[in-house]
mmCIF file of C-alpha atoms and ligand atoms in Angstrom:
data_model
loop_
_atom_site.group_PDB
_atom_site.id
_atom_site.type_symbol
_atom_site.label_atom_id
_atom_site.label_comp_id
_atom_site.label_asym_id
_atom_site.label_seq_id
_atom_site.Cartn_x
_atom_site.Cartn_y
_atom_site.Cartn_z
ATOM 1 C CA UNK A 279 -50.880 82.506 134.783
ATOM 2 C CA UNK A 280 -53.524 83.511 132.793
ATOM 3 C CA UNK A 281 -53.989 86.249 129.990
ATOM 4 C CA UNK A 282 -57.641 86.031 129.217
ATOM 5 C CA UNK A 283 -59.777 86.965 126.414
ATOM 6 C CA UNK A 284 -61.113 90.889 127.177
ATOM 7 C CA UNK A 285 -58.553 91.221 130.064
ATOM 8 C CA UNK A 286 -57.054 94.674 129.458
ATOM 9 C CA UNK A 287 -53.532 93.300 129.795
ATOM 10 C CA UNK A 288 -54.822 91.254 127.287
ATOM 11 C CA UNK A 289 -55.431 94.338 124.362
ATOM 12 C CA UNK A 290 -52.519 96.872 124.566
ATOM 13 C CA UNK A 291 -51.047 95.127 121.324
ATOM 14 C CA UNK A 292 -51.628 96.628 117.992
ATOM 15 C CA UNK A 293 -52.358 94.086 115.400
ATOM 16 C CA UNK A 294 -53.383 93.434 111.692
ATOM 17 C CA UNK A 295 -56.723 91.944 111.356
ATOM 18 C CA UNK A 296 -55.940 89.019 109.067
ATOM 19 C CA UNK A 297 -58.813 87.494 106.837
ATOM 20 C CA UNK A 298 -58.246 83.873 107.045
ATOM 21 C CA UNK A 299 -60.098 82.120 103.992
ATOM 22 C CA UNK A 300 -60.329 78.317 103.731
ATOM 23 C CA UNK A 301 -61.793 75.463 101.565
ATOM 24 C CA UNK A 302 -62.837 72.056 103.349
ATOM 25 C CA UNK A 303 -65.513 69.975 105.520
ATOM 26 C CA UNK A 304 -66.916 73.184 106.296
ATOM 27 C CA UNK A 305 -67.309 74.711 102.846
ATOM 28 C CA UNK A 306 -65.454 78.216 101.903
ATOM 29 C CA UNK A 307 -65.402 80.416 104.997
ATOM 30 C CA UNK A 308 -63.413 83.112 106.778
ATOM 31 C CA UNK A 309 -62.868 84.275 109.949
ATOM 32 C CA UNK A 310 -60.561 87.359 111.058
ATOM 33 C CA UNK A 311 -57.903 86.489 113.491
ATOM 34 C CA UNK A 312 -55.689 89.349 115.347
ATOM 35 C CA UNK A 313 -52.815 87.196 115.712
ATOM 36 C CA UNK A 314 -51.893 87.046 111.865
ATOM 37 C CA UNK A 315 -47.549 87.191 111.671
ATOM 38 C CA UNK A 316 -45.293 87.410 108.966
ATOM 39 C CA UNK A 317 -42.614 85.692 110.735
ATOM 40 C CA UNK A 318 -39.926 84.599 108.126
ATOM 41 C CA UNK A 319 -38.402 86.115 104.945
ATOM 42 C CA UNK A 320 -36.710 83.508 103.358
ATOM 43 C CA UNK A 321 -38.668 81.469 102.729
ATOM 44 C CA UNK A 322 -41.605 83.421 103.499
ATOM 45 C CA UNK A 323 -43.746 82.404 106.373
ATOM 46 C CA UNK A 324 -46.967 83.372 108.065
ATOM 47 C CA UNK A 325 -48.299 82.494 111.237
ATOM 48 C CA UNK A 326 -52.076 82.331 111.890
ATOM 49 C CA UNK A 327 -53.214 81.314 115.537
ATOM 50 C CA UNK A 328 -56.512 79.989 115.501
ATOM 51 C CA UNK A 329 -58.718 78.147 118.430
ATOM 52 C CA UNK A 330 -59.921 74.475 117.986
ATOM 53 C CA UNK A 331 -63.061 73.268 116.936
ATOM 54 C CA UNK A 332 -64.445 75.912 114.402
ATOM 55 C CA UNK A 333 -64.596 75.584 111.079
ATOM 56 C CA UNK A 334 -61.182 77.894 109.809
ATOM 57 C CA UNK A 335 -59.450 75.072 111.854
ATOM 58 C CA UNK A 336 -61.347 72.349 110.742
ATOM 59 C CA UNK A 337 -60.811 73.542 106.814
ATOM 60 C CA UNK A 338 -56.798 74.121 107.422
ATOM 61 C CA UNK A 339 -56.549 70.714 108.967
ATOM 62 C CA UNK A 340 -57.956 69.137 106.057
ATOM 63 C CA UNK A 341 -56.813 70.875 102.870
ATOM 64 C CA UNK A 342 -53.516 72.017 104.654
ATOM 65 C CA UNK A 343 -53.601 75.146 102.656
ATOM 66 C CA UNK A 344 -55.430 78.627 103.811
ATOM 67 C CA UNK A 345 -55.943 82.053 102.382
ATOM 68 C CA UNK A 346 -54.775 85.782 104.246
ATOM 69 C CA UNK A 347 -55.683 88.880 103.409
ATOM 70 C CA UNK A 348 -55.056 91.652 105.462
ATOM 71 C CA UNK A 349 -58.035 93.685 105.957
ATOM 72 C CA UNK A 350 -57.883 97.298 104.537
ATOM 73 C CA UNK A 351 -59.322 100.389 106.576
ATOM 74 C CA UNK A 352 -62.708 100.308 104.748
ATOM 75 C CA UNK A 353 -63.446 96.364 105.265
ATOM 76 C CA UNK A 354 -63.897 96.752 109.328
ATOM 77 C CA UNK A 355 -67.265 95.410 108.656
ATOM 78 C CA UNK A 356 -66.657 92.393 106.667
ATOM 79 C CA UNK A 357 -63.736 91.803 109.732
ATOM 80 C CA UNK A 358 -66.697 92.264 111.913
ATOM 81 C CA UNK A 359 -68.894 89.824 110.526
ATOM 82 C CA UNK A 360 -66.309 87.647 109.527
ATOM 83 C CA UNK A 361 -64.919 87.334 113.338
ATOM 84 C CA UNK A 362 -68.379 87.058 115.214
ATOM 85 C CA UNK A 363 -69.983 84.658 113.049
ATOM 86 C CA UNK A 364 -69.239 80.982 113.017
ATOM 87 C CA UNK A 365 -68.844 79.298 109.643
ATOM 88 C CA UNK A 366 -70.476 75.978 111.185
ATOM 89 C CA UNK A 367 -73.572 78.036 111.658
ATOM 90 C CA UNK A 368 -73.662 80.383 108.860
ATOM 91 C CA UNK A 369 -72.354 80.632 105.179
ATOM 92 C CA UNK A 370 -70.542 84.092 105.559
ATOM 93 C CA UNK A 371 -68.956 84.083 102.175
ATOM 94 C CA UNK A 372 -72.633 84.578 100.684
ATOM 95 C CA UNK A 373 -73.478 87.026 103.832
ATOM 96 C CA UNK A 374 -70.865 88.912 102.982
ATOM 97 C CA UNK A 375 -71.447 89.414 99.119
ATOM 98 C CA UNK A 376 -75.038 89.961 99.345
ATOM 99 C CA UNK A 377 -73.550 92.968 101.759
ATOM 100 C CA UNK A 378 -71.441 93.924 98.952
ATOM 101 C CA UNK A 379 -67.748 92.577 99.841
ATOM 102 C CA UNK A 380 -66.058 90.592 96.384
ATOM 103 C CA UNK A 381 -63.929 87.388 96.825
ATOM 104 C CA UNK A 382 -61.872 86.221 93.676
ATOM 105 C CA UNK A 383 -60.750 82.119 93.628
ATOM 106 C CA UNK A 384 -56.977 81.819 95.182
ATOM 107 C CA UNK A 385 -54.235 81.172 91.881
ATOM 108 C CA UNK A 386 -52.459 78.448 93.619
ATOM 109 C CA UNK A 387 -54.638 76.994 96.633
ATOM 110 C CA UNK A 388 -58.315 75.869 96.685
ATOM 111 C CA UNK A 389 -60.005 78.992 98.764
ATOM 112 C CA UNK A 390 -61.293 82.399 98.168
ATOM 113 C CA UNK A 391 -59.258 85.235 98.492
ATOM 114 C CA UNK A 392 -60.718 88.456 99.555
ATOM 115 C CA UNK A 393 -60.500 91.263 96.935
ATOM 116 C CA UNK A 394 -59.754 94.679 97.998
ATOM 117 C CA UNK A 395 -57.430 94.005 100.918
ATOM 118 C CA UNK A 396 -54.197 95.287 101.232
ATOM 119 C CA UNK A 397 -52.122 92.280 100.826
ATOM 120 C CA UNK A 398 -53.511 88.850 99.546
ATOM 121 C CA UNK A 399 -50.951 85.870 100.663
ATOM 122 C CA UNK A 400 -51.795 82.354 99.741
ATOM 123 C CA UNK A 401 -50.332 79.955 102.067
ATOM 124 C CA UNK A 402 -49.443 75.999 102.075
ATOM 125 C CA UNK A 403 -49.595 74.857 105.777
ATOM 126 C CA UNK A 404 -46.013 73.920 106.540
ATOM 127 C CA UNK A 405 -46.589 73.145 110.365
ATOM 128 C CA UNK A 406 -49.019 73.057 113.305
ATOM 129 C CA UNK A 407 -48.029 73.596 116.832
ATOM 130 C CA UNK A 408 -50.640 73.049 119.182
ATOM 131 C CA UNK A 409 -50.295 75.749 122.190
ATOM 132 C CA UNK A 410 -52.032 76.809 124.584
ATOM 133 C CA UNK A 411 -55.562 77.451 123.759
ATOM 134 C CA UNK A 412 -54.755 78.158 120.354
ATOM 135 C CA UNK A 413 -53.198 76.244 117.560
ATOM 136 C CA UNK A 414 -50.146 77.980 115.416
ATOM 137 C CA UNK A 415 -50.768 77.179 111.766
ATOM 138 C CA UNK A 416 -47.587 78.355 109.750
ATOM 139 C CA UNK A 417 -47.965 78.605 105.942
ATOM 140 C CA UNK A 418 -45.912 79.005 103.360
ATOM 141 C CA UNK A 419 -46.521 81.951 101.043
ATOM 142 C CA UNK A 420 -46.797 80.347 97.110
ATOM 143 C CA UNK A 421 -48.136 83.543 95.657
ATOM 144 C CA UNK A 422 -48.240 86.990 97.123
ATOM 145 C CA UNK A 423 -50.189 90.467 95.866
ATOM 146 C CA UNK A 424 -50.366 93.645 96.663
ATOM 147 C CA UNK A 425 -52.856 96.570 96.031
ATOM 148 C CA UNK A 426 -50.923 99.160 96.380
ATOM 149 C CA UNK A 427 -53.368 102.364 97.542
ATOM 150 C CA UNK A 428 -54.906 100.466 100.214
ATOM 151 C CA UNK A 429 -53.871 101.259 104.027
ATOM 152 C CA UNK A 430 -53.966 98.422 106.477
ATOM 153 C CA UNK A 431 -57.178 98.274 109.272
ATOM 154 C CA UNK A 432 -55.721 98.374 112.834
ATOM 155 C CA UNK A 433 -57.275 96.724 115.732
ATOM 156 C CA UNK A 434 -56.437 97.768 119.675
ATOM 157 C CA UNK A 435 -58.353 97.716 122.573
ATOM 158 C CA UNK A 436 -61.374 95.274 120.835
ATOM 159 C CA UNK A 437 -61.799 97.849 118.302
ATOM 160 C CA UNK A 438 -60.746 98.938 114.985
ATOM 161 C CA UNK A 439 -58.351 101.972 114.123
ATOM 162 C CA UNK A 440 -56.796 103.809 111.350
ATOM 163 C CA UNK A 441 -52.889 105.113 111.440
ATOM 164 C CA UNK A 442 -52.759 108.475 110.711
ATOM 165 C CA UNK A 443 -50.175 109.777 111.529
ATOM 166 C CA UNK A 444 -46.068 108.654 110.973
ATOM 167 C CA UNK A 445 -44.256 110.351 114.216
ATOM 168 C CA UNK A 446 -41.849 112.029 113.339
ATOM 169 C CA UNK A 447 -37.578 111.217 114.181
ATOM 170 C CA UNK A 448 -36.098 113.488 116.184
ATOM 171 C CA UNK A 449 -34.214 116.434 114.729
ATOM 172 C CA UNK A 450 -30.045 116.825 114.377
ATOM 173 C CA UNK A 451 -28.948 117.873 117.769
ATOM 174 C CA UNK A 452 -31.158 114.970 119.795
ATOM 175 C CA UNK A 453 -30.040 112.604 116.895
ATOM 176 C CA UNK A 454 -26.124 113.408 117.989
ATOM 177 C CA UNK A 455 -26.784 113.225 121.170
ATOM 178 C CA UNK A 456 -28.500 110.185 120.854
ATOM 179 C CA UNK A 457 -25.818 108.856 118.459
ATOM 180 C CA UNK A 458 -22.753 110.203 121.505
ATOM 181 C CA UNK A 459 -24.608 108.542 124.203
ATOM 182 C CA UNK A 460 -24.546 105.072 122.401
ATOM 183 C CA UNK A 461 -21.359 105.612 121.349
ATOM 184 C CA UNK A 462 -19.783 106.209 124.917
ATOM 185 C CA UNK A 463 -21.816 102.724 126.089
ATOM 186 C CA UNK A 464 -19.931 100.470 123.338
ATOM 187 C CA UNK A 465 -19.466 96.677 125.330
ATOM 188 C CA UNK A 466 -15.204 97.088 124.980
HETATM 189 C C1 FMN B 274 -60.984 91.523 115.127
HETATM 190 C C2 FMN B 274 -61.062 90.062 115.480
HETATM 191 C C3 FMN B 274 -59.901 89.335 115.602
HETATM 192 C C4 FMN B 274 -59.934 87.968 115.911
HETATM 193 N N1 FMN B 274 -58.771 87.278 116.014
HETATM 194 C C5 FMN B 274 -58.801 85.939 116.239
HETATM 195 C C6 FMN B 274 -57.597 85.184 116.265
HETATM 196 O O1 FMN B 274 -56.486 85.700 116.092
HETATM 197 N N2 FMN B 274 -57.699 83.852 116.470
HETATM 198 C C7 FMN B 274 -58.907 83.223 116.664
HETATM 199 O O2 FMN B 274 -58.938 81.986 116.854
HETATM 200 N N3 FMN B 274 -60.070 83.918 116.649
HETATM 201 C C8 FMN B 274 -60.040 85.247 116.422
HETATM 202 N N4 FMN B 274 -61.204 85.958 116.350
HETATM 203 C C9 FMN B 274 -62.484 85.219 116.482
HETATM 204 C C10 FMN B 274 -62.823 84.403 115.231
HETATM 205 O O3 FMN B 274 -62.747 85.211 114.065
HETATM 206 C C11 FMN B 274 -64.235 83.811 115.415
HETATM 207 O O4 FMN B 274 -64.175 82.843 116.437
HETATM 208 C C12 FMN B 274 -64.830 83.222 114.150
HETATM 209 O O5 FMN B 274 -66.193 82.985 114.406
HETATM 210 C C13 FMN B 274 -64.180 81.936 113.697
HETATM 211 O O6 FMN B 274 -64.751 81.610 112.454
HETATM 212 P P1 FMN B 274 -65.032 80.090 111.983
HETATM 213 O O7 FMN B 274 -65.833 79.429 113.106
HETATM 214 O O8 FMN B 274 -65.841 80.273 110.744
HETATM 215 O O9 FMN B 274 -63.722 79.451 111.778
HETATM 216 C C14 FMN B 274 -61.197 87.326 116.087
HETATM 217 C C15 FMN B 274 -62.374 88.068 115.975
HETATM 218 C C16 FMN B 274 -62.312 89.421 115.665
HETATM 219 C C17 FMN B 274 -63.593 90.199 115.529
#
């Protein structure tokens, strides 16, 4: 079966909004992509799953290599622009710095990373798996920053969110009962 694009069984996941930067054919761009993973520790990997034929895809097939930064809470409208515009059709690097947004030059990869996100990974495409109507693009991360301060943009139900607020764990009695009930379901 089928789980379309807008389909409401389609947008119960909460995701990172991932702003994919790449060098190639297409000149500098970025696009946002939802489906952004950190998938392995050691070494560290990130997934990226991106649909054929724009220019993000074009760019990683060529320079194997590709930017992430994961969009902070006050860059929802550079993730905007930056996932409704096609870099074929428009330059959105200058778009987005005549709007005010700042991109610095990657240390170890030929793209633009985007300053002011939470997290800035630089990746070296390790390997492609073509699936479905998107195409997996796992990178290695070669140099990894933080800005610490910055809180990560959400997106849910085709819009973007905040987290506010950490639930909290439930108190001593419902953690000992919680921790007797396991206990008495041990496999023997
Ligand atoms: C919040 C958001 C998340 C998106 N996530 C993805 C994604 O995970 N994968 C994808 O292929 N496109 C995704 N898109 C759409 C691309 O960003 C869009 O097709 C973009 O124009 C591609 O840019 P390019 O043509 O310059 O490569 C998303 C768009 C938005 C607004």
């Amino acid at each position: 079966m089928d789980l379309p694009w807008g389909d409401p069984r389609s947008t119960q996941f909460i995701t990172n909004v991932g702003l994919i930067t790449s060098d190639g054919p297409n000149g500098p761009d970025i696009m946002s992509s939802e489906w952004t993973h950190h998938i392995s520790y050691s070494p560290g990997l990130l997934a990226v799953c991106i649909r054929p034929g724009g220019a993000t895809h074009e760019n990683i097939r060529s320079s194997k290599e590709f930017g992430v930064s994961i969009a902070a809470t006050d860059q929802n409208v550079m993730a905007s622009v930056a996932g409704t515009n096609k870099g074929k059709e428009v330059d959105k690097i200058a778009a987005l710095q005549e709007l005010g947004f700042k991109f610095r030059p990657a240390k170890q990869i030929n793209a633009l990373m985007v300053e002011g996100a939470v997290l800035n990974i630089e990746c070296r495409l390790k390997q492609e798996l073509a699936l479905g109507s998107h195409t997996v693009f796992v990178g290695e991360a070669v140099e990894a920053t933080l800005n610490p301060g910055k809180k990560p943009l959400a997106y849910h139900a085709g819009q973007f969110w905040r987290l506010t607020e950490a639930i909290a764990k439930p108190g001593p009695t419902e953690l000992e009962r919680i921790a007797k009930t396991v206990a008495a379901h041990q496999r023997k």
